[in-house]
Coordinates of C-alpha atoms and ligand atoms in Angstrom, one line a residue:
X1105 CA 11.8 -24.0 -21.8
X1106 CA 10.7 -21.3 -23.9
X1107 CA 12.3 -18.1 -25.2
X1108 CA 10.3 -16.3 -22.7
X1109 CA 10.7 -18.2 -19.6
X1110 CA 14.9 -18.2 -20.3
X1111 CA 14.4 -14.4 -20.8
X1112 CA 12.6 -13.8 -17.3
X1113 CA 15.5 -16.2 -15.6
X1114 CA 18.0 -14.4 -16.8
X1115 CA 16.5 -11.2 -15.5
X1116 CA 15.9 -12.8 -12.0
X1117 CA 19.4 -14.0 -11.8
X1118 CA 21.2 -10.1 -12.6
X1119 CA 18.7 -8.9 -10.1
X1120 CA 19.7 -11.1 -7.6
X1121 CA 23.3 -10.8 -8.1
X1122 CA 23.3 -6.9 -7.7
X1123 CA 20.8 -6.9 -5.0
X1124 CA 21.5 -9.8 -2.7
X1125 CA 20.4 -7.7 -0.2
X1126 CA 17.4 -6.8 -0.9
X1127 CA 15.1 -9.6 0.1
X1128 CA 11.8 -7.6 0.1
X1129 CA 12.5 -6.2 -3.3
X1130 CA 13.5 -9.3 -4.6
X1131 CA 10.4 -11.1 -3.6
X1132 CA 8.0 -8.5 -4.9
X1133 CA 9.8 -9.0 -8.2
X1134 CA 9.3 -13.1 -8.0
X1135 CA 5.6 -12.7 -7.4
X1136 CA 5.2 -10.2 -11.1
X1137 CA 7.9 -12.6 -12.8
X1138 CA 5.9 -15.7 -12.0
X1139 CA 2.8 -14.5 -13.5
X1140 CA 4.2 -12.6 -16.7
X1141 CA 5.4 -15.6 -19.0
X1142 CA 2.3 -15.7 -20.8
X1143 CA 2.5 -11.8 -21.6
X1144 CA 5.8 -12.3 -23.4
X1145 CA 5.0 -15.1 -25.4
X1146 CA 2.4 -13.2 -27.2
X1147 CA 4.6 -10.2 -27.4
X1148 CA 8.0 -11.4 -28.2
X1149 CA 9.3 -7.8 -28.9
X1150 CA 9.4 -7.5 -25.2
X1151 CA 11.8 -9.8 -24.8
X1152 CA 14.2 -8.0 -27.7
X1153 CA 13.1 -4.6 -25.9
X1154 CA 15.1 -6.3 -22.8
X1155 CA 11.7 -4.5 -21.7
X1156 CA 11.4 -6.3 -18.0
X1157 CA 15.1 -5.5 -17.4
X1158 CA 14.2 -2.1 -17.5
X1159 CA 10.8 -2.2 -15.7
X1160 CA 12.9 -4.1 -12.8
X1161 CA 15.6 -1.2 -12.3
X1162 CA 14.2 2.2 -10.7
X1163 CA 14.4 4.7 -13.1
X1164 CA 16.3 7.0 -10.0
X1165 CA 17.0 6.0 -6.5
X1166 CA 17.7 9.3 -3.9
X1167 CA 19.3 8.5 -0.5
X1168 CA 19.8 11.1 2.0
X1169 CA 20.6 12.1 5.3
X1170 CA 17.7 13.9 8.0
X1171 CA 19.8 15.3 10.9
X1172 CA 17.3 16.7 13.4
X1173 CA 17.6 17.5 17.4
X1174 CA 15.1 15.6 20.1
X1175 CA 13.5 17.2 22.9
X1176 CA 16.7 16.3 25.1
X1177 CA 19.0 18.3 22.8
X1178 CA 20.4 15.8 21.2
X1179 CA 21.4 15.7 17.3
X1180 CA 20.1 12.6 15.8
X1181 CA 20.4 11.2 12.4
X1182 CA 18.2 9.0 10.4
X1183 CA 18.4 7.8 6.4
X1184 CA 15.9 9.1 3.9
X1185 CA 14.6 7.7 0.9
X1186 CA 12.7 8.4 -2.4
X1187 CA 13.1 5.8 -5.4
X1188 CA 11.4 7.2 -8.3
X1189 CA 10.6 3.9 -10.0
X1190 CA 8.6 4.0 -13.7
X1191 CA 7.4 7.3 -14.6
X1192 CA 6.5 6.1 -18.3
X1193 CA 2.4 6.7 -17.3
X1194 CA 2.7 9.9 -15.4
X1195 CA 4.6 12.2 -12.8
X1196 CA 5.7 9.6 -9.8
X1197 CA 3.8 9.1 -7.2
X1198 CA 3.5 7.1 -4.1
X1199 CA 3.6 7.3 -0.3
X1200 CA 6.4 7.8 2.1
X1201 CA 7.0 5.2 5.2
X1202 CA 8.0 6.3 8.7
X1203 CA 9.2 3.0 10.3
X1204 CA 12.5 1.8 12.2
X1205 CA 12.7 -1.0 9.3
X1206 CA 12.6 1.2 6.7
X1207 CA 16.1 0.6 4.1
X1208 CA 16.3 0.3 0.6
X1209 CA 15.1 -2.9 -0.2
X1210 CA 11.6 -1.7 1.6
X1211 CA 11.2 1.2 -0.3
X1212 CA 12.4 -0.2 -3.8
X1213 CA 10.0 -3.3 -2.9
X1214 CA 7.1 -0.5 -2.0
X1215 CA 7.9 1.7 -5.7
X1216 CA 8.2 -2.1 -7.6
X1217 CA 4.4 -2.2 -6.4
X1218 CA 3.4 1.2 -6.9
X1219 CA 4.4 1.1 -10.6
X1220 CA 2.0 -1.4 -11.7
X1221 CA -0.6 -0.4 -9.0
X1222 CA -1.0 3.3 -10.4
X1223 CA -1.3 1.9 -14.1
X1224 CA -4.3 -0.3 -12.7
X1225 CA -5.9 2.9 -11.5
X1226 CA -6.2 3.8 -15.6
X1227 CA -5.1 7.4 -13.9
X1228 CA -1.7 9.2 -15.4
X1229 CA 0.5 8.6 -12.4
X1230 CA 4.0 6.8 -12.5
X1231 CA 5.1 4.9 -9.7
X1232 CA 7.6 6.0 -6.6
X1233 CA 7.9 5.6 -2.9
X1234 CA 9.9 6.9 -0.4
X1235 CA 10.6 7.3 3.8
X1236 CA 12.9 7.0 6.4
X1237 CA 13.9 5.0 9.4
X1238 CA 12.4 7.1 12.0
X1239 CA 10.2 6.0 14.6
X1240 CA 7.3 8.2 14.9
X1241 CA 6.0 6.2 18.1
X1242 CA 6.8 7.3 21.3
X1243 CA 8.1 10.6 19.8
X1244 CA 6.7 14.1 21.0
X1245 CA 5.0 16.1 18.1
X1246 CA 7.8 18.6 18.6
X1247 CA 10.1 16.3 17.6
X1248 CA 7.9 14.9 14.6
X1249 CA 7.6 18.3 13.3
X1250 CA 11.8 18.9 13.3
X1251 CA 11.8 15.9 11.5
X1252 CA 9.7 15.9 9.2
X1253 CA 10.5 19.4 8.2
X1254 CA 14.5 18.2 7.9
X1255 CA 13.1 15.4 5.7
X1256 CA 11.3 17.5 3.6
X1257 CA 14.2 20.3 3.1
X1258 CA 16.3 17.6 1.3
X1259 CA 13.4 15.9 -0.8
X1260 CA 12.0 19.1 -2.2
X1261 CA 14.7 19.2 -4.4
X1262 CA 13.2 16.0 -6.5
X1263 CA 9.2 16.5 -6.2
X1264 CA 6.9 18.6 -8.0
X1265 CA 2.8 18.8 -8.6
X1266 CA 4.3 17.4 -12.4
X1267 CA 7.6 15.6 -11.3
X1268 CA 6.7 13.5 -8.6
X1269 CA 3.8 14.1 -5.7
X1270 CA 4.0 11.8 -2.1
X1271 CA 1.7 11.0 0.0
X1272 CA 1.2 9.3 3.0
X1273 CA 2.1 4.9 4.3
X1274 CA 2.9 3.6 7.4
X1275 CA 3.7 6.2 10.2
X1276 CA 2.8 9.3 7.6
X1277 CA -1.3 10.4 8.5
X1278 CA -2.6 14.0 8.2
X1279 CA -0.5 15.2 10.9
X1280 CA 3.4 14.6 9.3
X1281 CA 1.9 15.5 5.5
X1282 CA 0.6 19.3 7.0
X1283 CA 4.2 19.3 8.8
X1284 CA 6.0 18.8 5.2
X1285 CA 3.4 21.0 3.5
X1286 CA 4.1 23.7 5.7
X1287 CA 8.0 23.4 5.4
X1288 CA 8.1 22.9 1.0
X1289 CA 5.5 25.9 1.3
X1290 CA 8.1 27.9 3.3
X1291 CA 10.9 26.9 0.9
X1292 CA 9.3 27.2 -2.6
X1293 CA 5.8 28.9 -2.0
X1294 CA 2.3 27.3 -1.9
X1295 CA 1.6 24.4 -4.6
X1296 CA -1.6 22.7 -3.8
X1297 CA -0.3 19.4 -6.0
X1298 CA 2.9 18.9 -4.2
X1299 CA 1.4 16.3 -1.6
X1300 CA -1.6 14.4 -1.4
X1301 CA -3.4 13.7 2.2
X1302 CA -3.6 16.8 2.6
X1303 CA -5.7 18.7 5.3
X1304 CA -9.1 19.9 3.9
X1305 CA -8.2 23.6 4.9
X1306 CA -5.1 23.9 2.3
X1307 CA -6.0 21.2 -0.5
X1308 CA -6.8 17.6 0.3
X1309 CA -9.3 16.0 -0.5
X1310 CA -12.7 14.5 1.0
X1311 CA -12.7 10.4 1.4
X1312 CA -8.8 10.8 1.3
X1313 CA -8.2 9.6 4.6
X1314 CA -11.0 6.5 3.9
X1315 CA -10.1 5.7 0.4
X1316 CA -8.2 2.9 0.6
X1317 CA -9.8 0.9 3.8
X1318 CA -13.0 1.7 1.6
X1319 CA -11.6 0.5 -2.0
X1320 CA -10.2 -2.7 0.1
X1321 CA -14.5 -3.3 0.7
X1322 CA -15.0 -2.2 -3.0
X1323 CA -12.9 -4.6 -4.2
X1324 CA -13.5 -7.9 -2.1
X1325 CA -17.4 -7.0 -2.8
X1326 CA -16.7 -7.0 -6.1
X1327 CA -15.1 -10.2 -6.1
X1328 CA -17.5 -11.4 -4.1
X1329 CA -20.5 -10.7 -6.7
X1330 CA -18.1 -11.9 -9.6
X1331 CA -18.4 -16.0 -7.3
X1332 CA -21.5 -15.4 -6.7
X1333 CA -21.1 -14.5 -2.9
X1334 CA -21.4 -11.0 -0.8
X1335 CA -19.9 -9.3 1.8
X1336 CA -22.9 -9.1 4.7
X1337 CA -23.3 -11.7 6.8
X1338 CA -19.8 -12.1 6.3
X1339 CA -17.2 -12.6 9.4
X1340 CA -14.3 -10.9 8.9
X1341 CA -10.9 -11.0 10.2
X1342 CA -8.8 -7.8 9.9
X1343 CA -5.0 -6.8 11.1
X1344 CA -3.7 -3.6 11.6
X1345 CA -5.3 -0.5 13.6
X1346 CA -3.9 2.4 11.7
X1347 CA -5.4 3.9 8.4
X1348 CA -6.2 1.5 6.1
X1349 CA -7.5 -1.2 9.1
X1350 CA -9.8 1.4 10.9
X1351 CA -11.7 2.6 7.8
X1352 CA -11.5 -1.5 6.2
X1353 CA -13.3 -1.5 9.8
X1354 CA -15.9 0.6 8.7
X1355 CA -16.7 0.1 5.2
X1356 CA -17.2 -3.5 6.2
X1357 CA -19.5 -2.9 9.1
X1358 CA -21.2 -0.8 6.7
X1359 CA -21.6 -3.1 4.2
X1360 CA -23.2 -6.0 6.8
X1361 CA -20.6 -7.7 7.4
X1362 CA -18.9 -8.2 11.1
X1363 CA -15.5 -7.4 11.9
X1364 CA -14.0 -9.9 14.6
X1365 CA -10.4 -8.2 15.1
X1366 CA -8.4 -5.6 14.9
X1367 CA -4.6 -5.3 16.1
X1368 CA -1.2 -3.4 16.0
X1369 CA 2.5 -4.9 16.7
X1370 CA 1.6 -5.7 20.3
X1371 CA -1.4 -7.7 20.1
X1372 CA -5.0 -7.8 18.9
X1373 CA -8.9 -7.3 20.3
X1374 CA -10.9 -9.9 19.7
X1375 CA -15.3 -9.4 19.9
X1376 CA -17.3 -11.4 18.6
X1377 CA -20.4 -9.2 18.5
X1378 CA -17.8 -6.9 15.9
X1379 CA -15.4 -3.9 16.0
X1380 CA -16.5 -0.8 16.6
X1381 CA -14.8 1.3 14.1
X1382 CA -15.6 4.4 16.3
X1383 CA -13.6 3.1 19.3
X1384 CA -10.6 2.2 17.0
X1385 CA -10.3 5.7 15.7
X1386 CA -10.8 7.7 19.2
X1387 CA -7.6 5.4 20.3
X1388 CA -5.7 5.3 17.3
X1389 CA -6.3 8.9 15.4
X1390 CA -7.0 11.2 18.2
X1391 CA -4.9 9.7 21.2
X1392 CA -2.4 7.9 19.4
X1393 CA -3.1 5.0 22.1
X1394 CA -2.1 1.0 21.4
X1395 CA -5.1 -0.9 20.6
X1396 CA -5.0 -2.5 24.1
X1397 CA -7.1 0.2 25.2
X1398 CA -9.8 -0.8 22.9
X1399 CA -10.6 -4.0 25.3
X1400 CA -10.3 -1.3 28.6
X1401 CA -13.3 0.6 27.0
X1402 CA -15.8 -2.1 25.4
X1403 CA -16.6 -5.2 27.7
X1404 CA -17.2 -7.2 25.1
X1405 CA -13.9 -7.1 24.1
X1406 CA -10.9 -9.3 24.9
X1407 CA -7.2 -8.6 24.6
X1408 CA -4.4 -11.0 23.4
X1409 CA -0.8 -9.9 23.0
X1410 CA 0.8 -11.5 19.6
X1411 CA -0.5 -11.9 16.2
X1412 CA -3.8 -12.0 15.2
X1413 CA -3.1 -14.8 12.1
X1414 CA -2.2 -16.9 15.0
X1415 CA -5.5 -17.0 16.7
X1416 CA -7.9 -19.5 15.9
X1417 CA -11.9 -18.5 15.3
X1418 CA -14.0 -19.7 12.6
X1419 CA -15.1 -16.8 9.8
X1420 CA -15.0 -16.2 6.0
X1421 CA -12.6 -13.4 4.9
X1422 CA -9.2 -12.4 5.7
X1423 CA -8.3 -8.3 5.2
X1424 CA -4.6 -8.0 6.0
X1425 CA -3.8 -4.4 6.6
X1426 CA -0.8 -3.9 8.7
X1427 CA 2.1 -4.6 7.2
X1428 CA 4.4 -6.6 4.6
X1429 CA 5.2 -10.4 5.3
X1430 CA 2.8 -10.9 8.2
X1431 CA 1.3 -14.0 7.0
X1432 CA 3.8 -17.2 7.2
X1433 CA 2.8 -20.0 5.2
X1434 CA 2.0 -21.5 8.9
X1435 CA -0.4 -19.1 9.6
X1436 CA -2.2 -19.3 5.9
X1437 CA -2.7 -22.9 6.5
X1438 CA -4.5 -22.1 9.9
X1439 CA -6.7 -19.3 8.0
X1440 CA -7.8 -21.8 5.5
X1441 CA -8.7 -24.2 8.6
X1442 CA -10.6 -21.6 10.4
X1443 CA -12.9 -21.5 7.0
X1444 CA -11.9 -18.5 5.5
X1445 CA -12.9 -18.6 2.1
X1446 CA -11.3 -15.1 0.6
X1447 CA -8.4 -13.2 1.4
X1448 CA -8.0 -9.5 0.4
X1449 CA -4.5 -7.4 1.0
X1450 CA -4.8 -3.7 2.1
X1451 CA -1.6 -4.2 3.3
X1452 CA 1.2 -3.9 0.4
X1453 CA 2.9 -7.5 0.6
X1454 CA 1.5 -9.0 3.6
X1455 CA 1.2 -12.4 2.3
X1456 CA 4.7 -14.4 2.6
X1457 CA 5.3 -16.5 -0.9
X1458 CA 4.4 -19.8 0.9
X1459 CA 1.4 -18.0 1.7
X1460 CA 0.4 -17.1 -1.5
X1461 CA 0.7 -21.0 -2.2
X1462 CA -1.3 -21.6 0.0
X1463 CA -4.1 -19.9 -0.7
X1464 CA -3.5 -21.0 -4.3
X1465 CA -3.8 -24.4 -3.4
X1466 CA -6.6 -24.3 -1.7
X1467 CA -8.6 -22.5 -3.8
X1468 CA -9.0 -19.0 -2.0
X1469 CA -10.3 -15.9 -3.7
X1470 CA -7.2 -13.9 -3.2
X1471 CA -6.8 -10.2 -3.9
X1472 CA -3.6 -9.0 -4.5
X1473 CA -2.8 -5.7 -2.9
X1474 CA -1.6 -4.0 -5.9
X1475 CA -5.2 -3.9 -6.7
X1476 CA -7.2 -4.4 -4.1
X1477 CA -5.3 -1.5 -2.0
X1478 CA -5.2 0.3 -5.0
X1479 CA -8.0 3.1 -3.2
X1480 CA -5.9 5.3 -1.4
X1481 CA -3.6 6.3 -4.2
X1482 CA -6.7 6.6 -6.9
X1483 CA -8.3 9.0 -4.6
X1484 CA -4.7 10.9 -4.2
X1485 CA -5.0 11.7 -7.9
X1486 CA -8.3 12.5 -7.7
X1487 CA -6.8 15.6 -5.0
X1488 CA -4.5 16.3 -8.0
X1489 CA -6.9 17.0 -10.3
X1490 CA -8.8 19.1 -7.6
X1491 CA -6.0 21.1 -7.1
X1492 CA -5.2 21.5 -10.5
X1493 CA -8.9 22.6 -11.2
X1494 CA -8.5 24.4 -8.1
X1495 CA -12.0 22.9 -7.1
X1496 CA -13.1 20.4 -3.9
X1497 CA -15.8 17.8 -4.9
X1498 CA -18.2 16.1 -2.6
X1499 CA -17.5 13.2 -0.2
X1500 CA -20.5 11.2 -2.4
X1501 CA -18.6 12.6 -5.6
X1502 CA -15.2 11.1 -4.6
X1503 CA -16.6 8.3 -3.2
X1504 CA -18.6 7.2 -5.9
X1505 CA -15.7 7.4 -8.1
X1506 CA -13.2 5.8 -5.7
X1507 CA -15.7 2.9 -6.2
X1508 CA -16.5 2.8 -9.6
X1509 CA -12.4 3.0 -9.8
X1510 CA -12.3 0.0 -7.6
X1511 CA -15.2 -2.1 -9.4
X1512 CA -13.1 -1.3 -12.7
X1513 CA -9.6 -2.4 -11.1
X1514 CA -11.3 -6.1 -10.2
X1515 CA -12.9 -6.5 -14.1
X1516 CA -10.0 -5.9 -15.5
X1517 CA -8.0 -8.1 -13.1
X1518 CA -10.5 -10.5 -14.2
X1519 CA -10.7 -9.9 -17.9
X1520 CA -7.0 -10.4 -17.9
X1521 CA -7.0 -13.7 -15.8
X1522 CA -9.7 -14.8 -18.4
X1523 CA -7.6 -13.7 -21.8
X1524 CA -4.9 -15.7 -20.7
X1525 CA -7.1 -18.8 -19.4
X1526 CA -6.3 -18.3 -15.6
X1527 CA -9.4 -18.8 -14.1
X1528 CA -9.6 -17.4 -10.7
X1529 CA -5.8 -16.2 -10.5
X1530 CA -6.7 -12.5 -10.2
X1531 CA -3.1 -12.1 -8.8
X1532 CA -1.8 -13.0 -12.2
X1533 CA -4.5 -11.2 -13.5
X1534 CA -3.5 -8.1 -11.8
X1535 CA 0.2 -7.8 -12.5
X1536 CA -0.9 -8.7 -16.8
X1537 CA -3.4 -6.1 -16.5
X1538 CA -1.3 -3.4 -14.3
X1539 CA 1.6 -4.3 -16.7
X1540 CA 0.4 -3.3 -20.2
X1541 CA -0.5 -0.1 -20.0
X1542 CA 3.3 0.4 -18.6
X1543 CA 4.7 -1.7 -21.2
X1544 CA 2.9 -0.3 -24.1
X1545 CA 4.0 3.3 -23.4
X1546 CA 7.7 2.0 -22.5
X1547 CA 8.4 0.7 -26.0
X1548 CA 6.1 4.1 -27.7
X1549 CA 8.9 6.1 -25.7
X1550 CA 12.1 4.0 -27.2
X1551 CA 14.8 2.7 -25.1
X1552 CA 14.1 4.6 -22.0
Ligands
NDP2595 P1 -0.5 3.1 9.7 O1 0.8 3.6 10.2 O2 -1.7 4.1 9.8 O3 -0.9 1.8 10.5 C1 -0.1 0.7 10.4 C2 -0.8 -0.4 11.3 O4 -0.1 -1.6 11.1 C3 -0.6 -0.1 12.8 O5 -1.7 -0.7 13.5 C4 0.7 -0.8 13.1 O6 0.8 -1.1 14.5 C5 0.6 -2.0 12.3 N1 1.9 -2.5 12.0 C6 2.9 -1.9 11.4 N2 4.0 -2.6 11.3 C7 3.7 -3.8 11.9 C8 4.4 -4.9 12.2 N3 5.7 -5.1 11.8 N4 3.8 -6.0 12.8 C9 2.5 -5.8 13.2 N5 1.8 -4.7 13.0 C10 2.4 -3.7 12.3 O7 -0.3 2.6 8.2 P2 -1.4 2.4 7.1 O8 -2.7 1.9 7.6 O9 -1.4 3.6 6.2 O10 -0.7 1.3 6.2 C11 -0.9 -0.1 6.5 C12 -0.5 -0.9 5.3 O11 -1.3 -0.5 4.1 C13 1.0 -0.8 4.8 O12 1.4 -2.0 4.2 C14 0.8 0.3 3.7 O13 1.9 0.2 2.8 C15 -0.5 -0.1 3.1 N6 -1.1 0.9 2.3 C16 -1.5 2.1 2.8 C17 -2.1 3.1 2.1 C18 -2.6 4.4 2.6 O14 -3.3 5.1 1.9 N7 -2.3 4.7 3.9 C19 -2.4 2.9 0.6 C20 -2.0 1.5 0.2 C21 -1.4 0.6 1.0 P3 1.9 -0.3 15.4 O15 1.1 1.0 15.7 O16 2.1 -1.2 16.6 O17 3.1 -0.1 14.6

């Protein structure tokens, strides 16, 4: 055992015994600890820097409640979030989450990420996320709107266009962002750069709402090209129906390749003959439908309720975009018998650990989400330096640098891999490159 591997044991083992609750955060801690060893043998000032104990705390953790009153007049009560993890690069940023499971392991989990994710960017932004256990489905937009303006009247207090700017996740789209525009507007006056995903009217940006199922394509094309493969002709297999899985949808199509599924926690379409990314986002953006309906409207189409990873069809690439933990080791050793060659994560997490494995052992290209999803939150800074030059750029301008952003994010995923003589691991190559940037302005800035 070396100095380096004791250090990071030691690390794990504090972490576990003040969080042993927190099994998503934990986990999303194992996968960077696993892959960092290298790093601190060459740099053994880390190590007396007690630098990873520090990059594994959240540098602030806000809890609050969100009392609001339904359509029926009652007063209900949900638990919001905002852990402002590492803001050593730049002001905090990252998403919030509007989902029943949403606690504090989730969100601390989704900031761990966002940290290392931002610094791949190269952009100044510092890593946070935040949210609340409220179930947007099923809920009028009256009672979105009292919600998301209660939410917002408490976490004004700790944002800013240079402290710390959200954005959207799972449950949070165009509609709940102009909500919590409106109401920090109405407390503190108008500051383009307080949110990103912002309605084109007051602020946002084009290719905001496409950036990151659109980096997901720019990455795994890139990856592609890097083994000598591309993406048309490919058959594609991708979960999820909200943001990220209906422009992933798209970009593929787009790009030649054919997308063979789409789903959403009920079940998932199935056509052979591909997705139609157009049909997705009537259901899902306009009508707020479940992606049942899909299979109502195109005959080609079938309808099976459970999870997609469970299905068995031949193709080539695997685009998780729904949601953490969906793939079971069970289900990654059924991808890899239904030939799929490449697996790319729009979803933050999605792979279980025995997953990951998995793929490993079989020799998958994998792309880790902290840079392959890494899209949406590049083109969110992007919107903050349009507001800040108080200027909108073209779709083809954003777009073209969302992609060069992308291309850059899988080189130096790969350079990394390469420097430390990990061949194909572009996870590991991912969380070395995503790390030093962080690292190196941590111990410039003292013991912080
Ligand atoms: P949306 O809310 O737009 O869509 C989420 C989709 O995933 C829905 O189809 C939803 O189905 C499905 N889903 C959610 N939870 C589950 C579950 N437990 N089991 C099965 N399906 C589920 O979210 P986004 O598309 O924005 O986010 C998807 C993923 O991408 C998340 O992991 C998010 O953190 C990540 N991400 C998003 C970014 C963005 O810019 N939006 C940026 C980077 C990462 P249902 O409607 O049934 O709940």
């Amino acid at each position: 055992m070396t100095a380096a591997t004791t250090y990071l044991e030691q690390v794990r083992a504090e972490l576990v015994q003040r969080d042993p609750h927190q099994p998503e955060f934990i986990e999303a801690v194992d996968n960077f600890l696993k892959t960092i060893t290298p790093v601190l043998e060459k740099h053994p000032e880390y190590v007396d820097a007690n630098l990873i104990g520090r990059v594994v705390e959240p540098e602030r953790v806000v809890q609050f409640r969100v009392p609001w009153v339904d359509d029926a007049g009652h007063v209900r009560v949900n638990r919001g979030f905002r852990v402002q993890f590492n803001g050593a690069i730049g002001p905090y940023k990252g998403g919030l989450r509007l989902h029943p499971t949403v606690n504090l392991s989730i969100v601390k989990f989704l900031g761990f990420e966002q940290v290392l994710k931002n610094s791949l960017t190269t952009l100044p932004i510092g890593g946070a996320k935040g949210g609340a256990d409220f179930d947007p489905k099923g809920k009028s937009d009256a009672e979105v709107m009292r919600f998301t303006q209660s939410f917002m009247t408490e976490l004004q207090k700790y944002i800013g266009p240079d402290v710390d700017v959200p954005a959207g996740d799972i449950g949070v789209g165009g509609r709940e962002i102009g909500y919590m525009f409106g109401q920090y507007r109405r407390l503190n006056g108008y500051q383009a750069g307080i949110l990103t995903g912002k309605g084109l009217s007051y602020g946002g940006s084009l290719a905001r709402p496409e950036a990151t199922g659109f980096g997901l394509l720019y990455y795994t094309d890139a990856m592609l090209q890097a083994n000598g493969e591309q993406l048309a002709g490919k058959r594609v297999k991708i979960s999820g129906a909200g943001n990220v899985a209906t422009y992933a949808t798209q970009k593929a199509t787009e790009l030649g390749a054919t997308v063979l599924t789409v789903s959403d926690s009920n079940g998932f379409v199935y056509d052979e003959n591909g997705i139609d990314y157009q049909v997705v986002k009537q259901i899902k953006e306009v009508e707020r439908g479940r992606i049942k309906e899909y299979a109502d409207r195109v005959s080609t189409a079938e309808y099976h309720e459970g999870s997609v990873w469970d299905f068995d069809v031949d193709y080539d690439i695997a685009l998780p975009c729904a949601t953490q933990n969906e793939i079971s080791g069970d289900q990654a050793a059924r991808l890899i018998k239904n030939g799929a060659k490449a697996v790319a994560e729009g979803a933050n997490m999605p792979s279980t650990p025995e997953a990951t494995a998995a793929y490993q052992a079989a020799g998958l290209l994998v792309g880790p989400a902290k840079a392959a999803n890494a899209g949406g939150v590049a083109v969110s800074a992007l919107e903050m330096s349009q507001n800040s030059e108080r200027l909108s750029w073209s779709f083809d301008e954003v777009d073209g640098r969302l992609k060069g952003i992308m291309e850059h994010i899988f080189k130096a995923s790969a350079d990394a891999a390469d420097e430390y003589d990990l061949g194909h691991d572009y996870i590991a190559g991912a969380n070395i490159a995503g790390f030093s940037k962080v690292a190196d302005a941590m111990m410039a800035q003292g013991i912080i």
